[in-house]
Amino acid sequence: MEIRRQDIHSSDVPVVCKACEARHGGVCAALSPDQLLELSKHSTRQRLEAGTEVIGQGETVTNYSNIIRGVVKLTKVMADGRQQIVGLQFAPDFIGRPFLTESAIAAEAATDSEICNFSRGVLDRLVKNAPELEHKLHRQALKELDEARDWMLTLGRKSAQEKVASFLYLIATHIDPESVDTSSFDLPLSRADIADFLGLTIETVSRQFTKLRKENVIHIENNRHVTIPDMDRLMRYAGND
Amino acid sequence: MEIRRQDIHSSDVPVVCKACEARHGGVCAALSPDQLLELSKHSTRQRLEAGTEVIGQGETVTNYSNIIRGVVKLTKVMADGRQQIVGLQFAPDFIGRPFLTESAIAAEAATDSEICNFSRGVLDRLVKNAPELEHKLHRQALKELDEARDWMLTLGRKSAQEKVASFLYLIATHIDPESVDTSSFDLPLSRADIADFLGLTIETVSRQFTKLRKENVIHIENNRHVTIPDMDRLMRYAGND
DNA sequence: CGCAGGTTTGAGGTAGATCAATGTCAGTGG
DNA sequence: CCACTGACATTGATCTACCTCAAACCTGCG
């Protein structure tokens, strides 16, 4: 009896998915074993070096993806080259824009990453027969919408100092959701990326980092590793009271 | 036969909904007549004067709404009073955040408006049994996400002039989707609201308006009525080429 | 007429951009 | 082991787009 119950959860689950770190967190969690099998037949794992493009702005969407490991940035560029990061995705987030054939944004690995690609057609077909799957995608879309609107406040109304502090707080709370100690981490973005995320220049970002360091709000090692001695203090610097 | 077929579409549809301008455009379009009846039993029409709050930031969500007429602005405020408009909703858009009990944003009528309120519980129940309804809400969420990300680029990377031009272009293309001539319209927002939408001050917005007027990109009457002689020219000013 | 709310205009200040130089560090090759 | 390179980051000096503060200007309305 005990054994049988366990069977229900793990038997028939495709081998590739069984070992998948995102199996229980991403959209796959909404699928039954046979739906998962169907999807896994048309999916491939892929390692991405930092800087690799997943999809380009204006390109036709042929694949959706799940992030298994790493951080992916979503960007928009203007004709003259000005760039804005409009979202950061962490494992086990879903990447893709259902119901549209052309991508309005580019997606690029910010760190070395691993993703699971599956063809658009197969997922679109599964969505029709699995309301729970659409529900999951709907929730993810709403989560991203909340985050986007939070960031609009940051972009439109905060000072450079508050922007940088807000960024650090965002990373601290998202980089490793499992970890108890969120006060020490590696930044997934270069100074140039951070500038594109905050609507600032590299120089301004750098100056605010040194300012925060001198005021002991953060400690920095090797330009990338950050430690936050007092998270509440950082939050106050971010203007989140 | 001809008559019967027509019956399928209009009979049994609640009287209040039959005359509703949003009947075919909003989420209601996804409902069968009896589902519509169920929903309409718990819904009330409401007229809103400009400035009336639909829901406040941090309040508990008890209602969802459909906009029947007018423009509703979605705002976020910081503790010290700084404000950012994070979205504009036009008829027949849906207002509400499914699956969360507390609203992270405030919604306020920007113009005199009319909305249809229905209780959260009833809609949540309907969603469970009508996949087509969740699909509709999902699409709306994705549309809002696309718009939010477009605006992030505007907030983060555009100059004041480009921001104001982008705003005018947005209004021109959204205020009256039925109309063929989108080149003449009343602004649904005051200068203060426009400033809060663009992350600028009132004064800067005003100066950019007069600049655009002097360069004949726009004509203005009574501070509110705008005419756009050349929409492509405006788009170039907005940095959208 | 006079007042009030919204808008425009002006003068001056400043946060952040721009331009340019310098610093840091991991490779790479002598 | 140490010079050389290239990518990235910091720092400094100057400039400017936008903000701030203040006054004037509508336009409806009692």
PDB file of N, CA, C and O in Angstrom, chain A residues 197-235:
ATOM      1  N   PHE A 197      19.473  47.486 -16.229  1.00  0.00           N
ATOM      2  CA  PHE A 197      18.302  47.098 -15.448  1.00  0.00           C
ATOM      3  C   PHE A 197      17.724  48.307 -14.712  1.00  0.00           C
ATOM      4  O   PHE A 197      16.509  48.441 -14.548  1.00  0.00           O
ATOM      5  N   LEU A 198      18.612  49.210 -14.281  1.00  0.00           N
ATOM      6  CA  LEU A 198      18.199  50.326 -13.426  1.00  0.00           C
ATOM      7  C   LEU A 198      17.959  51.622 -14.196  1.00  0.00           C
ATOM      8  O   LEU A 198      17.518  52.607 -13.608  1.00  0.00           O
ATOM      9  N   GLY A 199      18.232  51.611 -15.492  1.00  0.00           N
ATOM     10  CA  GLY A 199      18.089  52.848 -16.247  1.00  0.00           C
ATOM     11  C   GLY A 199      19.131  53.879 -15.857  1.00  0.00           C
ATOM     12  O   GLY A 199      18.836  55.065 -15.747  1.00  0.00           O
ATOM     13  N   LEU A 200      20.372  53.426 -15.624  1.00  0.00           N
ATOM     14  CA  LEU A 200      21.471  54.312 -15.234  1.00  0.00           C
ATOM     15  C   LEU A 200      22.664  54.035 -16.143  1.00  0.00           C
ATOM     16  O   LEU A 200      22.588  53.218 -17.050  1.00  0.00           O
ATOM     17  N   THR A 201      23.784  54.740 -15.888  1.00  0.00           N
ATOM     18  CA  THR A 201      25.022  54.430 -16.592  1.00  0.00           C
ATOM     19  C   THR A 201      25.894  53.546 -15.697  1.00  0.00           C
ATOM     20  O   THR A 201      25.699  53.496 -14.483  1.00  0.00           O
ATOM     21  N   ILE A 202      26.869  52.895 -16.311  1.00  0.00           N
ATOM     22  CA  ILE A 202      27.817  52.070 -15.558  1.00  0.00           C
ATOM     23  C   ILE A 202      28.477  52.875 -14.451  1.00  0.00           C
ATOM     24  O   ILE A 202      28.592  52.423 -13.311  1.00  0.00           O
ATOM     25  N   GLU A 203      28.900  54.075 -14.798  1.00  0.00           N
ATOM     26  CA  GLU A 203      29.634  54.905 -13.847  1.00  0.00           C
ATOM     27  C   GLU A 203      28.798  55.221 -12.603  1.00  0.00           C
ATOM     28  O   GLU A 203      29.287  55.148 -11.478  1.00  0.00           O
ATOM     29  N   THR A 204      27.551  55.570 -12.831  1.00  0.00           N
ATOM     30  CA  THR A 204      26.684  55.892 -11.700  1.00  0.00           C
ATOM     31  C   THR A 204      26.472  54.672 -10.813  1.00  0.00           C
ATOM     32  O   THR A 204      26.498  54.773  -9.578  1.00  0.00           O
ATOM     33  N   VAL A 205      26.277  53.516 -11.446  1.00  0.00           N
ATOM     34  CA  VAL A 205      26.119  52.288 -10.668  1.00  0.00           C
ATOM     35  C   VAL A 205      27.355  52.062  -9.804  1.00  0.00           C
ATOM     36  O   VAL A 205      27.264  51.810  -8.604  1.00  0.00           O
ATOM     37  N   SER A 206      28.522  52.191 -10.416  1.00  0.00           N
ATOM     38  CA  SER A 206      29.778  51.971  -9.704  1.00  0.00           C
ATOM     39  C   SER A 206      29.908  52.929  -8.516  1.00  0.00           C
ATOM     40  O   SER A 206      30.258  52.520  -7.402  1.00  0.00           O
ATOM     41  N   ARG A 207      29.639  54.195  -8.757  1.00  0.00           N
ATOM     42  CA  ARG A 207      29.727  55.194  -7.685  1.00  0.00           C
ATOM     43  C   ARG A 207      28.782  54.853  -6.526  1.00  0.00           C
ATOM     44  O   ARG A 207      29.138  55.001  -5.351  1.00  0.00           O
ATOM     45  N   GLN A 208      27.591  54.383  -6.842  1.00  0.00           N
ATOM     46  CA  GLN A 208      26.647  54.053  -5.773  1.00  0.00           C
ATOM     47  C   GLN A 208      27.100  52.809  -5.006  1.00  0.00           C
ATOM     48  O   GLN A 208      26.903  52.720  -3.791  1.00  0.00           O
ATOM     49  N   PHE A 209      27.735  51.881  -5.699  1.00  0.00           N
ATOM     50  CA  PHE A 209      28.283  50.710  -5.004  1.00  0.00           C
ATOM     51  C   PHE A 209      29.329  51.142  -3.980  1.00  0.00           C
ATOM     52  O   PHE A 209      29.306  50.705  -2.829  1.00  0.00           O
ATOM     53  N   THR A 210      30.259  51.998  -4.408  1.00  0.00           N
ATOM     54  CA  THR A 210      31.308  52.405  -3.476  1.00  0.00           C
ATOM     55  C   THR A 210      30.716  53.226  -2.329  1.00  0.00           C
ATOM     56  O   THR A 210      31.161  53.104  -1.189  1.00  0.00           O
ATOM     57  N   LYS A 211      29.698  54.018  -2.637  1.00  0.00           N
ATOM     58  CA  LYS A 211      29.035  54.796  -1.588  1.00  0.00           C
ATOM     59  C   LYS A 211      28.403  53.859  -0.543  1.00  0.00           C
ATOM     60  O   LYS A 211      28.609  54.029   0.662  1.00  0.00           O
ATOM     61  N   LEU A 212      27.683  52.853  -1.008  1.00  0.00           N
ATOM     62  CA  LEU A 212      27.049  51.899  -0.097  1.00  0.00           C
ATOM     63  C   LEU A 212      28.101  51.122   0.692  1.00  0.00           C
ATOM     64  O   LEU A 212      27.900  50.779   1.859  1.00  0.00           O
ATOM     65  N   ARG A 213      29.223  50.830   0.023  1.00  0.00           N
ATOM     66  CA  ARG A 213      30.305  50.106   0.698  1.00  0.00           C
ATOM     67  C   ARG A 213      30.907  50.963   1.810  1.00  0.00           C
ATOM     68  O   ARG A 213      31.088  50.510   2.938  1.00  0.00           O
ATOM     69  N   LYS A 214      31.158  52.242   1.495  1.00  0.00           N
ATOM     70  CA  LYS A 214      31.751  53.138   2.483  1.00  0.00           C
ATOM     71  C   LYS A 214      30.825  53.377   3.675  1.00  0.00           C
ATOM     72  O   LYS A 214      31.279  53.654   4.779  1.00  0.00           O
ATOM     73  N   GLU A 215      29.534  53.280   3.433  1.00  0.00           N
ATOM     74  CA  GLU A 215      28.571  53.468   4.528  1.00  0.00           C
ATOM     75  C   GLU A 215      28.234  52.138   5.196  1.00  0.00           C
ATOM     76  O   GLU A 215      27.291  52.042   5.986  1.00  0.00           O
ATOM     77  N   ASN A 216      28.989  51.095   4.837  1.00  0.00           N
ATOM     78  CA  ASN A 216      28.837  49.772   5.447  1.00  0.00           C
ATOM     79  C   ASN A 216      27.444  49.148   5.290  1.00  0.00           C
ATOM     80  O   ASN A 216      27.012  48.357   6.128  1.00  0.00           O
ATOM     81  N   VAL A 217      26.769  49.530   4.232  1.00  0.00           N
ATOM     82  CA  VAL A 217      25.497  48.880   3.939  1.00  0.00           C
ATOM     83  C   VAL A 217      25.757  47.536   3.284  1.00  0.00           C
ATOM     84  O   VAL A 217      24.998  46.577   3.455  1.00  0.00           O
ATOM     85  N   ILE A 218      26.848  47.458   2.518  1.00  0.00           N
ATOM     86  CA  ILE A 218      27.245  46.199   1.872  1.00  0.00           C
ATOM     87  C   ILE A 218      28.763  46.015   1.985  1.00  0.00           C
ATOM     88  O   ILE A 218      29.499  46.983   2.198  1.00  0.00           O
ATOM     89  N   HIS A 219      29.206  44.780   1.839  1.00  0.00           N
ATOM     90  CA  HIS A 219      30.625  44.485   1.664  1.00  0.00           C
ATOM     91  C   HIS A 219      30.792  43.826   0.310  1.00  0.00           C
ATOM     92  O   HIS A 219      29.939  43.052  -0.115  1.00  0.00           O
ATOM     93  N   ILE A 220      31.892  44.152  -0.371  1.00  0.00           N
ATOM     94  CA  ILE A 220      32.115  43.592  -1.704  1.00  0.00           C
ATOM     95  C   ILE A 220      33.483  42.929  -1.786  1.00  0.00           C
ATOM     96  O   ILE A 220      34.476  43.477  -1.304  1.00  0.00           O
ATOM     97  N   GLU A 221      33.513  41.728  -2.387  1.00  0.00           N
ATOM     98  CA  GLU A 221      34.780  41.065  -2.692  1.00  0.00           C
ATOM     99  C   GLU A 221      34.791  40.711  -4.176  1.00  0.00           C
ATOM    100  O   GLU A 221      33.782  40.253  -4.723  1.00  0.00           O
ATOM    101  N   ASN A 222      35.928  40.898  -4.810  1.00  0.00           N
ATOM    102  CA  ASN A 222      36.096  40.518  -6.215  1.00  0.00           C
ATOM    103  C   ASN A 222      35.056  41.138  -7.158  1.00  0.00           C
ATOM    104  O   ASN A 222      34.715  40.541  -8.180  1.00  0.00           O
ATOM    105  N   ASN A 223      34.532  42.265  -6.813  1.00  0.00           N
ATOM    106  CA  ASN A 223      33.544  42.960  -7.646  1.00  0.00           C
ATOM    107  C   ASN A 223      32.205  42.254  -7.781  1.00  0.00           C
ATOM    108  O   ASN A 223      31.229  42.843  -8.232  1.00  0.00           O
ATOM    109  N   ARG A 224      32.159  40.974  -7.469  1.00  0.00           N
ATOM    110  CA  ARG A 224      30.933  40.227  -7.710  1.00  0.00           C
ATOM    111  C   ARG A 224      30.281  39.700  -6.434  1.00  0.00           C
ATOM    112  O   ARG A 224      29.071  39.561  -6.379  1.00  0.00           O
ATOM    113  N   HIS A 225      31.095  39.398  -5.436  1.00  0.00           N
ATOM    114  CA  HIS A 225      30.511  38.792  -4.250  1.00  0.00           C
ATOM    115  C   HIS A 225      30.102  39.854  -3.236  1.00  0.00           C
ATOM    116  O   HIS A 225      30.915  40.673  -2.807  1.00  0.00           O
ATOM    117  N   VAL A 226      28.845  39.808  -2.854  1.00  0.00           N
ATOM    118  CA  VAL A 226      28.282  40.838  -1.979  1.00  0.00           C
ATOM    119  C   VAL A 226      27.801  40.227  -0.670  1.00  0.00           C
ATOM    120  O   VAL A 226      27.217  39.137  -0.667  1.00  0.00           O
ATOM    121  N   THR A 227      28.061  40.921   0.427  1.00  0.00           N
ATOM    122  CA  THR A 227      27.516  40.508   1.720  1.00  0.00           C
ATOM    123  C   THR A 227      26.718  41.666   2.316  1.00  0.00           C
ATOM    124  O   THR A 227      27.138  42.819   2.249  1.00  0.00           O
ATOM    125  N   ILE A 228      25.567  41.332   2.864  1.00  0.00           N
ATOM    126  CA  ILE A 228      24.672  42.346   3.445  1.00  0.00           C
ATOM    127  C   ILE A 228      24.593  42.133   4.952  1.00  0.00           C
ATOM    128  O   ILE A 228      23.932  41.205   5.405  1.00  0.00           O
ATOM    129  N   PRO A 229      25.275  42.981   5.723  1.00  0.00           N
ATOM    130  CA  PRO A 229      25.267  42.781   7.177  1.00  0.00           C
ATOM    131  C   PRO A 229      23.886  43.004   7.797  1.00  0.00           C
ATOM    132  O   PRO A 229      23.548  42.365   8.784  1.00  0.00           O
ATOM    133  N   ASP A 230      23.099  43.926   7.226  1.00  0.00           N
ATOM    134  CA  ASP A 230      21.800  44.255   7.838  1.00  0.00           C
ATOM    135  C   ASP A 230      20.756  44.456   6.735  1.00  0.00           C
ATOM    136  O   ASP A 230      20.694  45.501   6.101  1.00  0.00           O
ATOM    137  N   MET A 231      19.939  43.430   6.536  1.00  0.00           N
ATOM    138  CA  MET A 231      18.990  43.460   5.422  1.00  0.00           C
ATOM    139  C   MET A 231      17.948  44.567   5.572  1.00  0.00           C
ATOM    140  O   MET A 231      17.565  45.198   4.596  1.00  0.00           O
ATOM    141  N   ASP A 232      17.517  44.827   6.797  1.00  0.00           N
ATOM    142  CA  ASP A 232      16.531  45.884   7.027  1.00  0.00           C
ATOM    143  C   ASP A 232      17.099  47.257   6.670  1.00  0.00           C
ATOM    144  O   ASP A 232      16.406  48.106   6.115  1.00  0.00           O
ATOM    145  N   ARG A 233      18.366  47.406   6.989  1.00  0.00           N
ATOM    146  CA  ARG A 233      19.031  48.671   6.665  1.00  0.00           C
ATOM    147  C   ARG A 233      19.070  48.851   5.149  1.00  0.00           C
ATOM    148  O   ARG A 233      18.796  49.932   4.635  1.00  0.00           O
ATOM    149  N   LEU A 234      19.393  47.788   4.432  1.00  0.00           N
ATOM    150  CA  LEU A 234      19.409  47.854   2.968  1.00  0.00           C
ATOM    151  C   LEU A 234      18.024  48.232   2.435  1.00  0.00           C
ATOM    152  O   LEU A 234      17.891  49.065   1.544  1.00  0.00           O
ATOM    153  N   MET A 235      17.002  47.630   3.009  1.00  0.00           N
ATOM    154  CA  MET A 235      15.627  47.914   2.587  1.00  0.00           C
ATOM    155  C   MET A 235      15.290  49.382   2.759  1.00  0.00           C
ATOM    156  O   MET A 235      14.608  49.969   1.919  1.00  0.00           O
TER     157      MET A 235
END
